[in-house]
PDB file of C-alpha atoms in Angstrom:
ATOM      1  CA  UNK A  25      51.948  13.302  17.198  1.00 72.00           C
ATOM      2  CA  UNK A  26      48.954  11.037  16.652  1.00 92.00           C
ATOM      3  CA  UNK A  27      46.249  12.028  14.184  1.00 96.00           C
ATOM      4  CA  UNK A  28      43.348  10.894  16.398  1.00 98.00           C
ATOM      5  CA  UNK A  29      43.055  10.077  20.081  1.00 98.00           C
ATOM      6  CA  UNK A  30      40.129   7.893  21.097  1.00 98.00           C
ATOM      7  CA  UNK A  31      39.033   8.112  24.722  1.00 98.00           C
ATOM      8  CA  UNK A  32      37.066   5.467  26.542  1.00 98.00           C
ATOM      9  CA  UNK A  33      34.305   7.018  28.676  1.00 98.00           C
ATOM     10  CA  UNK A  34      33.278   4.953  31.719  1.00 97.00           C
ATOM     11  CA  UNK A  35      36.170   4.616  34.127  1.00 96.00           C
ATOM     12  CA  UNK A  36      38.244   7.015  32.022  1.00 97.00           C
ATOM     13  CA  UNK A  37      36.283  10.274  31.830  1.00 98.00           C
ATOM     14  CA  UNK A  38      33.376   9.548  34.197  1.00 98.00           C
ATOM     15  CA  UNK A  39      33.403   7.406  37.362  1.00 96.00           C
ATOM     16  CA  UNK A  40      30.777   4.859  36.308  1.00 94.00           C
ATOM     17  CA  UNK A  41      31.584   2.221  38.929  1.00 93.00           C
ATOM     18  CA  UNK A  42      31.155   4.551  41.901  1.00 94.00           C
ATOM     19  CA  UNK A  43      27.890   5.887  40.473  1.00 95.00           C
ATOM     20  CA  UNK A  44      26.457   2.372  40.086  1.00 94.00           C
ATOM     21  CA  UNK A  45      27.514   1.261  43.562  1.00 94.00           C
ATOM     22  CA  UNK A  46      26.209   4.449  45.157  1.00 95.00           C
ATOM     23  CA  UNK A  47      22.850   4.110  43.396  1.00 96.00           C
ATOM     24  CA  UNK A  48      22.254   0.445  44.126  1.00 95.00           C
ATOM     25  CA  UNK A  49      23.498   0.870  47.679  1.00 94.00           C
ATOM     26  CA  UNK A  50      20.831   3.510  48.243  1.00 95.00           C
ATOM     27  CA  UNK A  51      18.139   1.264  46.731  1.00 96.00           C
ATOM     28  CA  UNK A  52      18.976  -1.867  48.713  1.00 95.00           C
ATOM     29  CA  UNK A  53      19.344  -0.050  52.031  1.00 93.00           C
ATOM     30  CA  UNK A  54      15.792   1.214  51.599  1.00 93.00           C
ATOM     31  CA  UNK A  55      14.368  -2.239  50.749  1.00 94.00           C
ATOM     32  CA  UNK A  56      12.489  -3.637  53.788  1.00 94.00           C
ATOM     33  CA  UNK A  57      12.074  -7.150  52.345  1.00 95.00           C
ATOM     34  CA  UNK A  58      15.545  -7.717  50.897  1.00 95.00           C
ATOM     35  CA  UNK A  59      16.638 -11.358  51.007  1.00 94.00           C
ATOM     36  CA  UNK A  60      20.365 -10.716  51.432  1.00 94.00           C
ATOM     37  CA  UNK A  61      22.643  -8.141  53.090  1.00 94.00           C
ATOM     38  CA  UNK A  62      23.137  -4.860  51.181  1.00 93.00           C
ATOM     39  CA  UNK A  63      26.741  -5.622  50.211  1.00 92.00           C
ATOM     40  CA  UNK A  64      25.688  -8.919  48.590  1.00 94.00           C
ATOM     41  CA  UNK A  65      22.905  -7.247  46.655  1.00 95.00           C
ATOM     42  CA  UNK A  66      25.213  -4.511  45.412  1.00 93.00           C
ATOM     43  CA  UNK A  67      27.655  -7.162  44.192  1.00 92.00           C
ATOM     44  CA  UNK A  68      24.787  -9.051  42.539  1.00 94.00           C
ATOM     45  CA  UNK A  69      23.660  -5.955  40.618  1.00 94.00           C
ATOM     46  CA  UNK A  70      27.195  -5.303  39.393  1.00 92.00           C
ATOM     47  CA  UNK A  71      27.451  -8.951  38.245  1.00 93.00           C
ATOM     48  CA  UNK A  72      24.104  -8.747  36.443  1.00 95.00           C
ATOM     49  CA  UNK A  73      25.142  -5.492  34.761  1.00 92.00           C
ATOM     50  CA  UNK A  74      28.279  -7.113  33.359  1.00 90.00           C
ATOM     51  CA  UNK A  75      26.397 -10.229  32.195  1.00 94.00           C
ATOM     52  CA  UNK A  76      23.568  -8.475  30.419  1.00 95.00           C
ATOM     53  CA  UNK A  77      25.754  -5.700  29.035  1.00 91.00           C
ATOM     54  CA  UNK A  78      27.716  -8.417  27.228  1.00 90.00           C
ATOM     55  CA  UNK A  79      24.433  -9.662  25.747  1.00 93.00           C
ATOM     56  CA  UNK A  80      23.588  -6.157  24.540  1.00 90.00           C
ATOM     57  CA  UNK A  81      27.034  -5.663  23.025  1.00 86.00           C
ATOM     58  CA  UNK A  82      26.786  -9.032  21.258  1.00 87.00           C
ATOM     59  CA  UNK A  83      23.522  -7.916  19.661  1.00 88.00           C
ATOM     60  CA  UNK A  84      21.307 -10.350  21.586  1.00 92.00           C
ATOM     61  CA  UNK A  85      19.073  -7.652  23.077  1.00 92.00           C
ATOM     62  CA  UNK A  86      18.406  -3.914  23.028  1.00 91.00           C
ATOM     63  CA  UNK A  87      19.844  -1.523  25.592  1.00 90.00           C
ATOM     64  CA  UNK A  88      16.414  -1.237  27.244  1.00 93.00           C
ATOM     65  CA  UNK A  89      16.045  -5.020  27.327  1.00 96.00           C
ATOM     66  CA  UNK A  90      19.427  -5.471  28.977  1.00 95.00           C
ATOM     67  CA  UNK A  91      18.108  -3.287  31.822  1.00 95.00           C
ATOM     68  CA  UNK A  92      14.931  -5.411  32.016  1.00 97.00           C
ATOM     69  CA  UNK A  93      16.940  -8.625  32.185  1.00 97.00           C
ATOM     70  CA  UNK A  94      18.954  -7.258  35.083  1.00 96.00           C
ATOM     71  CA  UNK A  95      15.795  -6.291  36.902  1.00 96.00           C
ATOM     72  CA  UNK A  96      14.013  -9.628  36.414  1.00 97.00           C
ATOM     73  CA  UNK A  97      16.887 -11.363  38.214  1.00 96.00           C
ATOM     74  CA  UNK A  98      17.382  -8.654  40.820  1.00 97.00           C
ATOM     75  CA  UNK A  99      13.873  -7.863  42.062  1.00 97.00           C
ATOM     76  CA  UNK A 100      13.233 -11.258  43.726  1.00 96.00           C
ATOM     77  CA  UNK A 101      16.437 -10.776  45.732  1.00 96.00           C
ATOM     78  CA  UNK A 102      15.242  -7.303  46.642  1.00 96.00           C
ATOM     79  CA  UNK A 103      12.032  -8.854  47.941  1.00 96.00           C
ATOM     80  CA  UNK A 104       9.856  -7.215  45.294  1.00 96.00           C
ATOM     81  CA  UNK A 105       7.525  -8.768  42.693  1.00 96.00           C
ATOM     82  CA  UNK A 106       8.653  -8.803  39.074  1.00 96.00           C
ATOM     83  CA  UNK A 107       6.284  -6.816  36.818  1.00 93.00           C
ATOM     84  CA  UNK A 108       4.961  -8.818  33.897  1.00 89.00           C
ATOM     85  CA  UNK A 109       5.111  -6.165  31.201  1.00 93.00           C
ATOM     86  CA  UNK A 110       8.234  -4.443  29.830  1.00 96.00           C
ATOM     87  CA  UNK A 111       6.634  -1.032  30.367  1.00 97.00           C
ATOM     88  CA  UNK A 112       6.480  -1.498  34.134  1.00 96.00           C
ATOM     89  CA  UNK A 113      10.074  -2.704  34.185  1.00 97.00           C
ATOM     90  CA  UNK A 114      11.092   0.377  32.192  1.00 97.00           C
ATOM     91  CA  UNK A 115       9.249   2.610  34.673  1.00 97.00           C
ATOM     92  CA  UNK A 116      11.087   1.000  37.608  1.00 96.00           C
ATOM     93  CA  UNK A 117      14.425   1.521  35.889  1.00 96.00           C
ATOM     94  CA  UNK A 118      13.628   5.147  35.035  1.00 96.00           C
ATOM     95  CA  UNK A 119      12.224   6.150  38.405  1.00 95.00           C
ATOM     96  CA  UNK A 120      14.091   3.989  40.898  1.00 95.00           C
ATOM     97  CA  UNK A 121      17.466   3.541  39.205  1.00 95.00           C
ATOM     98  CA  UNK A 122      18.293   6.013  36.440  1.00 95.00           C
ATOM     99  CA  UNK A 123      17.024   9.083  38.282  1.00 93.00           C
ATOM    100  CA  UNK A 124      19.458   8.404  41.143  1.00 95.00           C
ATOM    101  CA  UNK A 125      22.220   7.029  38.903  1.00 96.00           C
ATOM    102  CA  UNK A 126      22.373  10.152  36.756  1.00 96.00           C
ATOM    103  CA  UNK A 127      22.690  12.337  39.846  1.00 96.00           C
ATOM    104  CA  UNK A 128      25.612  10.166  40.968  1.00 96.00           C
ATOM    105  CA  UNK A 129      27.746  10.749  37.851  1.00 97.00           C
ATOM    106  CA  UNK A 130      31.109  12.311  38.633  1.00 97.00           C
ATOM    107  CA  UNK A 131      33.707  13.508  36.154  1.00 98.00           C
ATOM    108  CA  UNK A 132      37.282  12.766  37.150  1.00 98.00           C
ATOM    109  CA  UNK A 133      39.127  16.002  38.019  1.00 98.00           C
ATOM    110  CA  UNK A 134      41.984  15.322  35.577  1.00 98.00           C
ATOM    111  CA  UNK A 135      39.724  15.172  32.506  1.00 98.00           C
ATOM    112  CA  UNK A 136      39.119  18.788  31.558  1.00 98.00           C
ATOM    113  CA  UNK A 137      42.713  19.926  32.243  1.00 97.00           C
ATOM    114  CA  UNK A 138      43.950  17.157  29.936  1.00 97.00           C
ATOM    115  CA  UNK A 139      41.519  18.057  27.165  1.00 97.00           C
ATOM    116  CA  UNK A 140      42.357  21.748  27.449  1.00 97.00           C
ATOM    117  CA  UNK A 141      46.073  21.002  27.094  1.00 96.00           C
ATOM    118  CA  UNK A 142      45.471  18.816  24.045  1.00 96.00           C
ATOM    119  CA  UNK A 143      43.237  21.493  22.531  1.00 94.00           C
ATOM    120  CA  UNK A 144      46.055  24.047  22.754  1.00 93.00           C
ATOM    121  CA  UNK A 145      48.736  21.868  21.163  1.00 91.00           C
ATOM    122  CA  UNK A 146      50.002  23.140  17.790  1.00 88.00           C
ATOM    123  CA  UNK A 147      48.577  20.848  15.133  1.00 86.00           C
ATOM    124  CA  UNK A 148      47.245  18.734  17.953  1.00 89.00           C
ATOM    125  CA  UNK A 149      45.340  15.491  17.480  1.00 95.00           C
ATOM    126  CA  UNK A 150      41.637  15.273  16.802  1.00 97.00           C
ATOM    127  CA  UNK A 151      39.715  13.799  19.717  1.00 98.00           C
ATOM    128  CA  UNK A 152      36.870  11.285  19.788  1.00 98.00           C
ATOM    129  CA  UNK A 153      35.078   9.227  22.403  1.00 98.00           C
ATOM    130  CA  UNK A 154      34.902   5.499  21.674  1.00 98.00           C
ATOM    131  CA  UNK A 155      32.576   3.785  24.125  1.00 97.00           C
ATOM    132  CA  UNK A 156      30.492   0.626  24.335  1.00 94.00           C
ATOM    133  CA  UNK A 157      27.690   2.439  26.139  1.00 93.00           C
ATOM    134  CA  UNK A 158      24.287   3.638  24.990  1.00 92.00           C
ATOM    135  CA  UNK A 159      24.691   6.720  22.754  1.00 95.00           C
ATOM    136  CA  UNK A 160      21.999   8.829  24.421  1.00 95.00           C
ATOM    137  CA  UNK A 161      23.253   8.127  27.921  1.00 95.00           C
ATOM    138  CA  UNK A 162      26.919   8.615  27.015  1.00 97.00           C
ATOM    139  CA  UNK A 163      26.286  11.944  25.304  1.00 97.00           C
ATOM    140  CA  UNK A 164      24.268  13.038  28.335  1.00 97.00           C
ATOM    141  CA  UNK A 165      27.272  12.346  30.553  1.00 97.00           C
ATOM    142  CA  UNK A 166      29.570  14.372  28.341  1.00 98.00           C
ATOM    143  CA  UNK A 167      27.058  17.224  28.115  1.00 98.00           C
ATOM    144  CA  UNK A 168      26.595  17.266  31.896  1.00 97.00           C
ATOM    145  CA  UNK A 169      30.282  18.076  32.387  1.00 97.00           C
ATOM    146  CA  UNK A 170      30.745  20.360  29.385  1.00 97.00           C
ATOM    147  CA  UNK A 171      32.946  17.884  27.528  1.00 98.00           C
ATOM    148  CA  UNK A 172      31.114  17.461  24.220  1.00 97.00           C
ATOM    149  CA  UNK A 173      32.817  20.502  22.708  1.00 97.00           C
ATOM    150  CA  UNK A 174      36.229  18.819  22.887  1.00 98.00           C
ATOM    151  CA  UNK A 175      35.297  15.833  20.723  1.00 98.00           C
ATOM    152  CA  UNK A 176      34.851  15.604  16.996  1.00 97.00           C
ATOM    153  CA  UNK A 177      32.750  12.453  17.417  1.00 98.00           C
ATOM    154  CA  UNK A 178      31.141  10.221  20.034  1.00 98.00           C
ATOM    155  CA  UNK A 179      31.235   6.687  18.649  1.00 98.00           C
ATOM    156  CA  UNK A 180      29.191   3.823  20.116  1.00 96.00           C
ATOM    157  CA  UNK A 181      28.063   0.398  18.866  1.00 94.00           C
ATOM    158  CA  UNK A 182      24.938   2.093  17.515  1.00 91.00           C
ATOM    159  CA  UNK A 183      26.967   4.236  15.090  1.00 92.00           C
ATOM    160  CA  UNK A 184      29.651   1.663  14.331  1.00 95.00           C
ATOM    161  CA  UNK A 185      27.613  -1.533  14.181  1.00 92.00           C
ATOM    162  CA  UNK A 186      30.018  -3.244  16.569  1.00 91.00           C
ATOM    163  CA  UNK A 187      31.493  -2.872  20.042  1.00 91.00           C
ATOM    164  CA  UNK A 188      35.097  -2.727  21.136  1.00 92.00           C
ATOM    165  CA  UNK A 189      37.360  -4.513  20.365  1.00 88.00           C
ATOM    166  CA  UNK A 190      35.853  -5.212  16.917  1.00 91.00           C
ATOM    167  CA  UNK A 191      34.966  -1.533  16.566  1.00 95.00           C
ATOM    168  CA  UNK A 192      38.525  -0.177  16.500  1.00 97.00           C
ATOM    169  CA  UNK A 193      39.014  -0.572  12.753  1.00 96.00           C
ATOM    170  CA  UNK A 194      35.572   0.857  12.002  1.00 97.00           C
ATOM    171  CA  UNK A 195      36.188   3.800  14.326  1.00 98.00           C
ATOM    172  CA  UNK A 196      39.403   4.629  12.487  1.00 98.00           C
ATOM    173  CA  UNK A 197      37.604   4.571   9.149  1.00 97.00           C
ATOM    174  CA  UNK A 198      34.866   6.793  10.558  1.00 97.00           C
ATOM    175  CA  UNK A 199      37.520   9.294  11.660  1.00 98.00           C
ATOM    176  CA  UNK A 200      39.284   9.073   8.268  1.00 97.00           C
ATOM    177  CA  UNK A 201      42.542   7.851   9.736  1.00 97.00           C
ATOM    178  CA  UNK A 202      44.692   4.726   9.783  1.00 97.00           C
ATOM    179  CA  UNK A 203      45.082   2.587  12.933  1.00 97.00           C
ATOM    180  CA  UNK A 204      48.808   3.339  12.973  1.00 96.00           C
ATOM    181  CA  UNK A 205      47.944   7.040  13.298  1.00 96.00           C
ATOM    182  CA  UNK A 206      45.523   6.524  16.204  1.00 97.00           C
ATOM    183  CA  UNK A 207      45.877   6.270  19.977  1.00 97.00           C
ATOM    184  CA  UNK A 208      43.311   4.724  22.288  1.00 98.00           C
ATOM    185  CA  UNK A 209      43.254   5.757  25.953  1.00 98.00           C
ATOM    186  CA  UNK A 210      41.291   3.800  28.528  1.00 97.00           C
ATOM    187  CA  UNK A 211      41.248   2.246  31.970  1.00 96.00           C
ATOM    188  CA  UNK A 212      40.715  -1.381  30.869  1.00 92.00           C
ATOM    189  CA  UNK A 213      44.063  -3.030  30.187  1.00 93.00           C
ATOM    190  CA  UNK A 214      42.730  -5.790  27.954  1.00 92.00           C
ATOM    191  CA  UNK A 215      39.908  -4.140  25.999  1.00 92.00           C
ATOM    192  CA  UNK A 216      41.268  -0.572  25.825  1.00 95.00           C
ATOM    193  CA  UNK A 217      44.995  -1.213  25.472  1.00 95.00           C
ATOM    194  CA  UNK A 218      45.903  -4.736  24.437  1.00 94.00           C
ATOM    195  CA  UNK A 219      42.943  -5.115  22.070  1.00 95.00           C
ATOM    196  CA  UNK A 220      43.638  -1.696  20.567  1.00 97.00           C
ATOM    197  CA  UNK A 221      47.241  -2.725  19.943  1.00 96.00           C
ATOM    198  CA  UNK A 222      46.098  -5.906  18.197  1.00 96.00           C
ATOM    199  CA  UNK A 223      43.974  -3.700  15.915  1.00 97.00           C
ATOM    200  CA  UNK A 224      47.041  -1.626  15.021  1.00 97.00           C
ATOM    201  CA  UNK A 225      46.426   1.368  17.292  1.00 97.00           C
ATOM    202  CA  UNK A 226      48.651   2.545  20.102  1.00 96.00           C
ATOM    203  CA  UNK A 227      47.038   1.807  23.439  1.00 96.00           C
ATOM    204  CA  UNK A 228      47.710   3.934  26.498  1.00 96.00           C
ATOM    205  CA  UNK A 229      46.557   2.521  29.814  1.00 96.00           C
ATOM    206  CA  UNK A 230      45.035   4.924  32.323  1.00 97.00           C
ATOM    207  CA  UNK A 231      45.723   3.049  35.543  1.00 95.00           C
ATOM    208  CA  UNK A 232      43.449   4.634  38.137  1.00 94.00           C
ATOM    209  CA  UNK A 233      44.593   2.137  40.769  1.00 91.00           C
ATOM    210  CA  UNK A 234      41.490  -0.065  40.692  1.00 87.00           C
ATOM    211  CA  UNK A 235      40.212  -2.901  38.545  1.00 84.00           C
ATOM    212  CA  UNK A 236      36.994  -1.601  36.965  1.00 80.00           C
ATOM    213  CA  UNK A 237      35.290  -5.020  37.050  1.00 77.00           C
ATOM    214  CA  UNK A 238      36.334  -6.445  40.420  1.00 79.00           C
ATOM    215  CA  UNK A 239      37.068  -3.313  42.424  1.00 81.00           C
ATOM    216  CA  UNK A 240      40.355  -4.886  43.483  1.00 83.00           C
ATOM    217  CA  UNK A 241      43.896  -3.733  42.704  1.00 85.00           C
ATOM    218  CA  UNK A 242      44.852  -2.902  39.134  1.00 86.00           C
ATOM    219  CA  UNK A 243      46.038  -5.769  36.943  1.00 86.00           C
ATOM    220  CA  UNK A 244      49.722  -6.147  36.209  1.00 86.00           C
ATOM    221  CA  UNK A 245      50.969  -4.980  32.826  1.00 85.00           C
ATOM    222  CA  UNK A 246      54.251  -5.856  31.173  1.00 85.00           C
ATOM    223  CA  UNK A 247      56.940  -3.256  30.635  1.00 84.00           C
ATOM    224  CA  UNK A 248      55.918  -2.578  27.032  1.00 87.00           C
ATOM    225  CA  UNK A 249      52.565  -1.047  28.015  1.00 90.00           C
ATOM    226  CA  UNK A 250      52.389   2.740  27.956  1.00 92.00           C
ATOM    227  CA  UNK A 251      50.880   3.572  31.334  1.00 94.00           C
ATOM    228  CA  UNK A 252      49.710   6.778  32.983  1.00 95.00           C
ATOM    229  CA  UNK A 253      48.111   7.339  36.375  1.00 95.00           C
ATOM    230  CA  UNK A 254      46.422  10.646  35.512  1.00 96.00           C
ATOM    231  CA  UNK A 255      45.004  11.964  32.274  1.00 97.00           C
ATOM    232  CA  UNK A 256      47.008  15.136  32.806  1.00 97.00           C
ATOM    233  CA  UNK A 257      50.088  12.982  32.115  1.00 96.00           C
ATOM    234  CA  UNK A 258      48.782  12.089  28.651  1.00 96.00           C
ATOM    235  CA  UNK A 259      50.135  15.049  26.622  1.00 93.00           C
ATOM    236  CA  UNK A 260      53.700  14.306  27.725  1.00 90.00           C
ATOM    237  CA  UNK A 261      53.285  10.605  26.964  1.00 85.00           C
ATOM    238  CA  UNK A 262      52.103  11.164  23.418  1.00 85.00           C
ATOM    239  CA  UNK A 263      55.702  11.590  22.343  1.00 65.00           C
ATOM    240  CA  UNK A 264      56.266   7.963  23.421  1.00 60.00           C
ATOM    241  CA  UNK A 265      53.369   6.677  21.347  1.00 56.00           C
ATOM    242  CA  UNK A 266      55.328   5.622  18.283  1.00 51.00           C
ATOM    243  CA  UNK A 267      52.934   6.688  15.548  1.00 49.00           C
ATOM    244  CA  UNK A 268      54.319   7.832  12.190  1.00 47.00           C
ATOM    245  CA  UNK A 269      54.009  11.408  11.043  1.00 45.00           C
ATOM    246  CA  UNK A 270      50.448  12.455  10.350  1.00 42.00           C
ATOM    247  CA  UNK A 271      49.335  11.914   6.759  1.00 43.00           C
ATOM    248  CA  UNK A 272      47.285  14.463   4.912  1.00 37.00           C
ATOM    249  CA  UNK A 273      43.517  13.938   5.278  1.00 38.00           C
ATOM    250  CA  UNK A 274      40.888  13.978   2.614  1.00 35.00           C
ATOM    251  CA  UNK A 275      37.271  14.850   3.111  1.00 33.00           C
TER     252      UNK A 275
END
């Protein structure tokens, strides 16, 4: 049995993609001066999120600024003027986007049953969330669905000083374990599974049947990838994650 299991959050525990698309869809359908059809504007927002999130994760801007950068590109397409000051941009994000977005969060139904099963395992693994998201927002998601109690830590770039995939080694040190004793579970084949394996962890791919980025079919993995379709399958698959016996831990 692994010493630590890291869980990705968005797309693994909480349906981030659907929440974003639902929120932006509501905004663009209510925009009387939009310059493009709603489906194009929704796609544009998703593209801008990916672009500016990469900038935030690379340390080029703050989390708040990555939201502002999205909005500066998006508002002209929405047919709205771009506020000059960051405070007005922040107000738009808080009132027009985040208020609706947070109400659109949904926890996948297989999450809590999986965590309960892991919690009851004799000498079961310690659990942590390893996410590239904003710490305040990610903890709010976990708290909303009563999931914080299952995790020993919630690790983000703010705590670790780096994002995945660089953060895997640091996350293991923070949890006082070795990469060979750790499992990472996530929905992104490259960043959650293959990158984790390169860092010495065992990656388990949660294939929810959709590509998180494109919305198309899941990517194709080779036969060596440990793959599950539901988190409730995870406890049985842990026996196939070839981690050595757990070492003793020191405080």
